[in-house]
XYZ file of C-alpha atoms in Angstrom:
449
model
C 50.921 122.710 93.050
C 51.606 125.313 95.728
C 51.470 128.830 94.353
C 54.372 131.155 95.036
C 51.831 133.976 95.188
C 50.090 132.550 98.249
C 53.389 131.643 99.890
C 54.695 135.187 99.642
C 51.364 136.748 100.622
C 50.934 134.445 103.638
C 54.524 135.014 104.747
C 54.210 138.803 104.639
C 50.783 138.802 106.273
C 51.706 136.425 109.087
C 54.962 138.216 109.783
C 53.261 141.600 110.007
C 50.354 140.205 112.065
C 52.682 138.472 114.517
C 54.851 141.545 114.945
C 51.828 143.792 115.475
C 50.176 141.378 117.906
C 53.313 140.738 119.909
C 54.026 144.479 120.094
C 50.527 145.137 121.421
C 50.678 142.299 123.948
C 54.160 143.212 125.117
C 53.249 146.853 125.508
C 50.084 145.926 127.380
C 52.004 143.575 129.700
C 54.845 145.979 130.445
C 52.658 149.059 130.867
C 49.519 147.626 132.399
C 49.287 150.128 135.284
C 50.046 152.986 132.927
C 47.417 151.691 130.523
C 44.752 151.754 133.240
C 45.797 155.162 134.577
C 45.712 156.695 131.096
C 42.536 154.969 129.868
C 40.189 154.238 132.785
C 37.563 157.025 133.024
C 37.494 156.754 136.833
C 41.209 157.484 137.096
C 42.262 159.502 134.048
C 42.354 163.234 134.828
C 41.108 162.927 138.422
C 44.386 164.065 140.009
C 44.404 167.388 138.199
C 40.722 168.126 138.895
C 40.955 167.175 142.582
C 44.093 169.296 143.127
C 42.431 172.411 141.722
C 39.307 171.852 143.862
C 41.358 171.201 147.005
C 43.633 174.221 146.641
C 40.848 176.627 145.664
C 37.776 175.390 147.576
C 39.195 173.495 150.518
C 39.219 169.941 151.912
C 35.458 169.610 152.427
C 34.689 170.215 148.757
C 37.580 167.956 147.780
C 36.206 165.149 150.006
C 32.775 165.600 148.476
C 34.318 165.341 144.990
C 35.923 161.986 145.848
C 32.684 160.587 147.296
C 30.698 161.657 144.262
C 33.395 160.179 142.036
C 33.163 156.879 143.935
C 29.392 156.730 143.515
C 29.769 157.310 139.783
C 32.714 155.079 138.873
C 33.046 152.718 141.863
C 36.695 153.731 142.430
C 37.989 154.471 145.938
C 40.611 157.203 146.244
C 42.962 158.255 149.043
C 45.300 161.276 148.817
C 48.518 161.553 150.822
C 50.789 164.527 151.364
C 54.536 164.519 150.849
C 55.050 163.384 154.455
C 52.903 160.307 153.857
C 49.929 161.460 155.937
C 46.362 161.581 154.541
C 45.265 165.032 153.532
C 41.560 164.164 153.750
C 39.603 161.171 154.865
C 39.239 159.821 151.324
C 36.735 157.147 150.301
C 38.263 154.079 151.924
C 39.261 154.059 155.617
C 42.389 152.420 156.906
C 40.378 149.773 158.830
C 38.684 148.605 155.615
C 42.025 148.392 153.889
C 43.448 146.333 156.758
C 40.451 143.988 156.706
C 40.754 143.466 152.946
C 44.470 142.851 153.350
C 43.730 140.056 155.842
C 41.214 138.591 153.414
C 43.834 138.671 150.652
C 46.317 136.896 152.915
C 43.729 134.221 153.657
C 42.331 133.708 150.112
C 45.492 134.542 148.183
C 44.090 137.468 146.278
C 42.652 140.932 146.801
C 39.170 141.857 145.637
C 40.495 145.102 144.187
C 43.354 146.463 142.103
C 45.535 149.099 143.800
C 47.257 151.779 141.707
C 49.364 154.734 142.828
C 50.503 157.877 141.074
C 51.716 161.308 142.122
C 50.785 164.745 140.854
C 52.537 168.108 141.351
C 50.361 171.187 141.393
C 51.450 173.836 138.881
C 50.026 176.578 141.149
C 51.419 175.700 144.600
C 54.205 173.296 143.682
C 52.965 170.733 146.236
C 53.107 167.053 145.364
C 50.223 164.717 146.197
C 50.218 160.924 146.166
C 46.970 159.412 144.871
C 46.048 155.840 145.795
C 43.307 154.271 143.670
C 41.457 151.121 144.593
C 39.439 149.668 141.725
C 37.251 146.582 142.364
C 38.186 143.607 140.199
C 34.652 143.190 138.851
C 34.493 146.794 137.722
C 38.018 146.574 136.262
C 37.167 143.432 134.285
C 34.023 145.050 132.928
C 36.076 148.077 131.871
C 38.701 145.800 130.241
C 36.031 144.122 128.141
C 34.788 147.478 126.934
C 38.232 149.012 126.476
C 39.426 146.199 124.173
C 37.156 147.414 121.406
C 39.450 150.277 120.452
C 42.753 148.305 120.279
C 41.048 145.387 118.539
C 39.509 147.771 116.030
C 42.881 149.426 115.479
C 44.520 146.036 114.983
C 41.794 145.001 112.536
C 42.170 148.209 110.519
C 45.948 147.872 110.575
C 45.718 144.269 109.387
C 43.410 145.285 106.530
C 45.797 148.028 105.441
C 48.852 145.800 105.820
C 47.094 143.033 103.904
C 46.556 145.469 101.038
C 50.225 146.448 101.046
C 51.233 142.778 101.243
C 48.964 142.025 98.305
C 50.493 144.813 96.222
C 54.015 143.712 97.137
C 53.211 140.105 96.344
C 51.674 141.010 92.998
C 54.695 143.159 92.142
C 56.850 140.030 92.495
C 54.618 137.259 91.168
C 53.217 139.057 88.118
C 56.659 139.676 86.558
C 57.594 136.081 87.334
C 54.419 134.930 85.594
C 55.319 137.024 82.544
C 58.816 135.547 82.547
C 57.312 132.068 82.777
C 55.136 132.804 79.741
C 58.157 134.154 77.866
C 60.143 131.003 78.703
C 57.247 128.879 77.438
C 57.046 130.891 74.211
C 60.805 130.618 73.788
C 60.584 126.850 74.162
C 57.890 126.813 71.469
C 60.054 129.083 69.232
C 57.254 131.675 69.352
C 59.017 134.233 71.552
C 58.296 137.927 70.933
C 60.427 140.635 72.532
C 57.498 143.007 73.031
C 55.964 140.515 75.497
C 58.473 141.751 78.110
C 58.779 145.345 76.895
C 56.771 146.787 79.805
C 58.588 144.662 82.376
C 61.965 145.719 80.956
C 61.224 149.365 81.840
C 61.278 148.602 85.578
C 64.279 149.979 87.448
C 64.864 146.997 89.703
C 66.282 143.479 89.554
C 63.249 142.163 87.676
C 63.682 144.843 85.008
C 67.355 143.903 84.615
C 66.347 140.252 84.376
C 63.760 141.081 81.701
C 66.364 143.026 79.692
C 68.825 140.135 79.913
C 66.091 137.685 78.963
C 65.143 139.851 75.969
C 68.741 139.788 74.757
C 68.963 136.055 75.339
C 65.646 135.437 73.584
C 66.644 137.550 70.600
C 69.988 135.741 70.399
C 68.373 132.308 70.619
C 65.735 133.225 68.053
C 68.475 134.452 65.749
C 70.485 131.271 66.249
C 67.456 129.076 65.666
C 66.592 131.007 62.521
C 70.159 130.857 61.238
C 70.383 127.139 61.973
C 67.166 126.478 60.088
C 68.335 128.598 57.186
C 71.716 126.861 57.270
C 70.029 123.469 57.175
C 67.981 124.495 54.146
C 71.032 125.941 52.433
C 73.135 122.863 53.186
C 70.431 120.596 51.806
C 70.275 122.675 48.648
C 74.060 122.880 48.196
C 74.610 119.164 48.769
C 71.902 118.194 46.328
C 73.783 119.567 43.306
C 77.102 117.629 43.712
C 75.213 114.490 44.670
C 73.098 114.800 41.550
C 76.228 115.205 39.411
C 77.788 112.157 41.062
C 74.699 110.071 40.346
C 74.720 111.133 36.695
C 78.439 110.373 36.381
C 77.969 106.956 37.991
C 75.060 106.184 35.682
C 77.165 107.137 32.679
C 80.081 105.080 33.962
C 77.907 101.965 34.219
C 76.965 102.194 30.546
C 80.250 103.533 29.217
C 83.026 101.588 27.522
C 86.412 101.180 29.246
C 87.814 104.079 27.199
C 84.911 106.348 28.130
C 85.240 105.374 31.777
C 88.809 106.609 31.805
C 87.417 110.032 30.961
C 84.614 109.861 33.568
C 86.801 108.884 36.554
C 88.531 112.314 36.782
C 85.106 113.937 36.741
C 83.944 111.714 39.589
C 87.088 112.486 41.581
C 86.578 116.237 41.031
C 82.982 116.084 42.235
C 84.076 114.116 45.305
C 86.726 116.719 46.045
C 84.145 119.503 45.756
C 81.766 117.627 48.043
C 84.523 117.034 50.587
C 85.506 120.723 50.524
C 81.887 121.792 51.002
C 81.415 119.439 53.945
C 84.668 120.683 55.519
C 83.517 124.292 55.292
C 80.101 123.405 56.732
C 81.762 121.619 59.661
C 84.100 124.574 60.182
C 81.114 126.953 60.249
C 79.287 124.754 62.767
C 82.420 124.370 64.889
C 82.542 128.131 65.458
C 79.284 127.920 67.463
C 80.806 125.389 69.887
C 82.837 126.271 72.971
C 86.352 127.095 71.672
C 88.177 126.658 74.990
C 90.548 129.044 76.741
C 92.081 132.025 74.958
C 95.779 132.528 74.373
C 98.111 135.218 73.050
C 97.880 135.756 69.282
C 101.090 136.213 67.278
C 99.899 138.361 64.376
C 103.323 138.407 62.662
C 103.367 134.599 62.536
C 99.791 134.492 61.201
C 100.544 137.033 58.454
C 103.668 135.123 57.488
C 101.631 131.935 57.171
C 99.046 133.768 55.067
C 101.768 134.903 52.650
C 103.021 131.317 52.288
C 99.479 130.079 51.621
C 99.022 132.777 48.968
C 102.232 131.763 47.173
C 101.023 128.153 47.035
C 97.550 128.993 45.728
C 98.585 131.778 43.331
C 102.361 132.159 42.857
C 101.898 135.132 40.520
C 100.128 137.262 43.134
C 102.111 139.711 45.255
C 101.341 140.294 48.966
C 102.032 143.610 50.725
C 101.931 142.876 54.464
C 102.260 145.428 57.308
C 101.799 144.710 61.020
C 102.165 147.317 63.754
C 104.580 146.353 66.488
C 103.623 145.795 70.148
C 100.080 144.641 69.418
C 98.784 142.524 72.322
C 95.767 140.404 71.441
C 94.220 137.433 73.235
C 91.896 135.068 71.418
C 91.930 131.848 69.444
C 94.814 131.925 66.905
C 93.585 129.008 64.774
C 90.171 130.604 64.396
C 91.632 133.960 63.369
C 94.058 132.345 60.931
C 91.243 130.398 59.275
C 89.088 133.552 59.001
C 91.924 135.622 57.495
C 92.835 132.776 55.141
C 89.251 132.740 53.825
C 89.361 136.502 53.294
C 92.732 136.187 51.526
C 91.523 133.384 49.245
C 88.499 135.495 48.364
C 90.814 138.393 47.473
C 93.065 136.112 45.362
C 90.083 135.156 43.176
C 89.372 138.728 42.100
C 92.677 140.567 42.379
C 94.339 141.240 38.970
C 97.924 140.151 38.429
C 100.482 142.854 39.032
C 98.496 144.638 41.743
C 99.428 143.735 45.319
C 96.996 142.413 47.909
C 97.344 144.576 51.006
C 97.363 142.930 54.473
C 97.221 145.390 57.364
C 97.085 145.136 61.177
C 96.556 148.469 62.961
C 95.186 149.650 66.290
C 92.842 152.504 67.116
C 92.144 153.180 70.817
C 90.787 149.871 72.173
C 90.248 148.172 68.799
C 92.401 146.166 66.417
C 91.664 146.175 62.691
C 92.882 143.317 60.453
C 92.162 144.221 56.834
C 92.705 142.565 53.459
C 92.281 144.650 50.311
C 92.300 143.591 46.688
C 92.225 145.719 43.511
C 89.431 143.827 41.812
C 86.073 145.073 40.511
C 84.485 145.288 43.960
C 80.891 144.381 44.838
C 77.590 146.064 44.106
C 76.549 148.138 47.126
C 73.143 146.446 47.210
C 74.755 143.063 47.949
C 77.244 144.108 50.643
C 74.886 143.332 53.540
C 74.311 139.769 52.254
C 77.896 138.797 51.513
C 78.532 137.303 54.968
C 75.408 135.138 54.894
C 76.063 131.403 54.430
C 75.958 130.182 50.800
C 75.283 133.655 49.377
C 77.160 134.474 46.211
C 76.928 137.768 44.382
C 75.151 137.603 41.006
C 77.473 137.036 38.057
C 80.207 135.420 40.167
C 81.766 132.508 38.245
C 84.779 131.684 40.432
C 84.883 128.531 42.530
C 83.485 128.643 46.048
C 80.458 127.800 48.130
C 79.710 131.146 49.782
C 80.921 130.076 53.253
C 84.276 131.852 53.547
C 82.885 135.238 54.591
C 80.328 133.585 56.873
C 83.163 131.767 58.690
C 85.108 135.040 58.999
C 82.080 136.829 60.420
C 81.479 134.089 63.019
C 85.134 134.219 64.034
C 84.946 137.996 64.508
C 81.765 137.713 66.586
C 83.342 134.985 68.712
C 86.123 137.466 69.557
C 83.579 140.164 70.434
C 84.121 142.087 67.191
C 82.599 142.326 63.736
C 83.322 141.793 60.052
C 83.322 144.944 57.913
C 82.916 144.618 54.147
C 83.007 147.404 51.604
C 84.438 148.836 48.427
C 87.676 150.781 48.846
C 87.494 154.495 47.842
C 90.519 154.017 45.577
C 89.093 150.922 43.927
C 88.903 147.281 44.839
C 87.309 145.477 47.756
C 88.350 145.557 51.446
C 87.353 143.114 54.196
C 88.259 143.932 57.800
C 88.027 142.160 61.134
C 87.460 144.752 63.879
C 88.367 143.124 67.192
C 88.612 144.432 70.778
C 92.089 144.439 72.280
C 90.801 143.206 75.658
C 89.774 139.625 76.348
C 87.028 138.430 73.975
C 85.446 136.462 76.830
C 85.049 139.662 78.876
C 83.744 141.503 75.816
C 81.052 138.881 75.286
C 80.060 138.812 78.955
C 79.840 142.606 79.191
C 78.551 143.873 75.849
C 78.099 147.574 75.278
């Protein structure tokens, strides 16, 4: 398997090395004469020294300086005035230059390298043209020695750039390796949020990715835990009606025809309870699936339907319904109606006759609150946090139910980007509220606070 680490490191290193090498070669090719004039010890600085000697000590001393310079460095020099005439004899005569030119025409190359440069005296203001003639053998020997410095500089630069490339590569591959480990742990259901805590503090794209992955991991862990708990709870809840059905069937097999007539209604009742439980379990599981596109919610129509359902279930109960006008809400109407119907049925079980059940729909800034209040005994404060858990029933509760109504309402609120609020009303009774955002629930879920 090819490592991403080595790919990134090699790419950075090669790119930097190629750019540095090409820059050096291009600069050397374009400025070759300048390179020699600025670097060669037999040329660099000679114009300034010779001009001072010539203007202060005369042409004889200046000629002697050029001859001594030739003996030391092997470089011939000729100096011309502004009119193009030689100022002094120099170190190579015109006849020798003509002879070497004929040799170059015959062999195709000159045995020396000719360079020219001018220099203006700061004292007299005169300009002198210097002609240098460097033998090829001496120039090649100097090139071999002069390459040490640029090669050393390139080597040092490559070492430094390699270190920076290594640090840059590690800054990319190490977080990716941590994310890979977190993905593996998540697949093994052993994910821990603190494994990416340090990476999440980074202020770059990888830090944002780690934060998003932490939220996703926490959500998936929560869903996996809730699904496991739901499976255990479902198994436990289904075992009781199935056991009662088995007992009733066993009694029916041994009973007389008259006794069977009494057992059949019991069997039908247990089947109805089992069917209702399975329907609520399916409804709870259906809330985790993709619900489709949202649509406008008609709260007045939903509240009217809730009142009709309440009259069917408990004709003696009175419903006090109030809906603010001009409320614009987008969501899934069937899901909201089912959640509110569960809250209303829960209120009908505990509300005393003669006291109205209050249905309210009100807005506050960017939030919509749908509340249902009864005037019953309320719930112990210690059990409020557990009421919306699947199959939880407060101690001492004897009314029918499986403990799924509030769980369905909570899932519906979360699907709309809101929450389910449960509590005892200050004036007595119990109040359950769905707090929903007035903007699109899809946008609310994609951009949580």
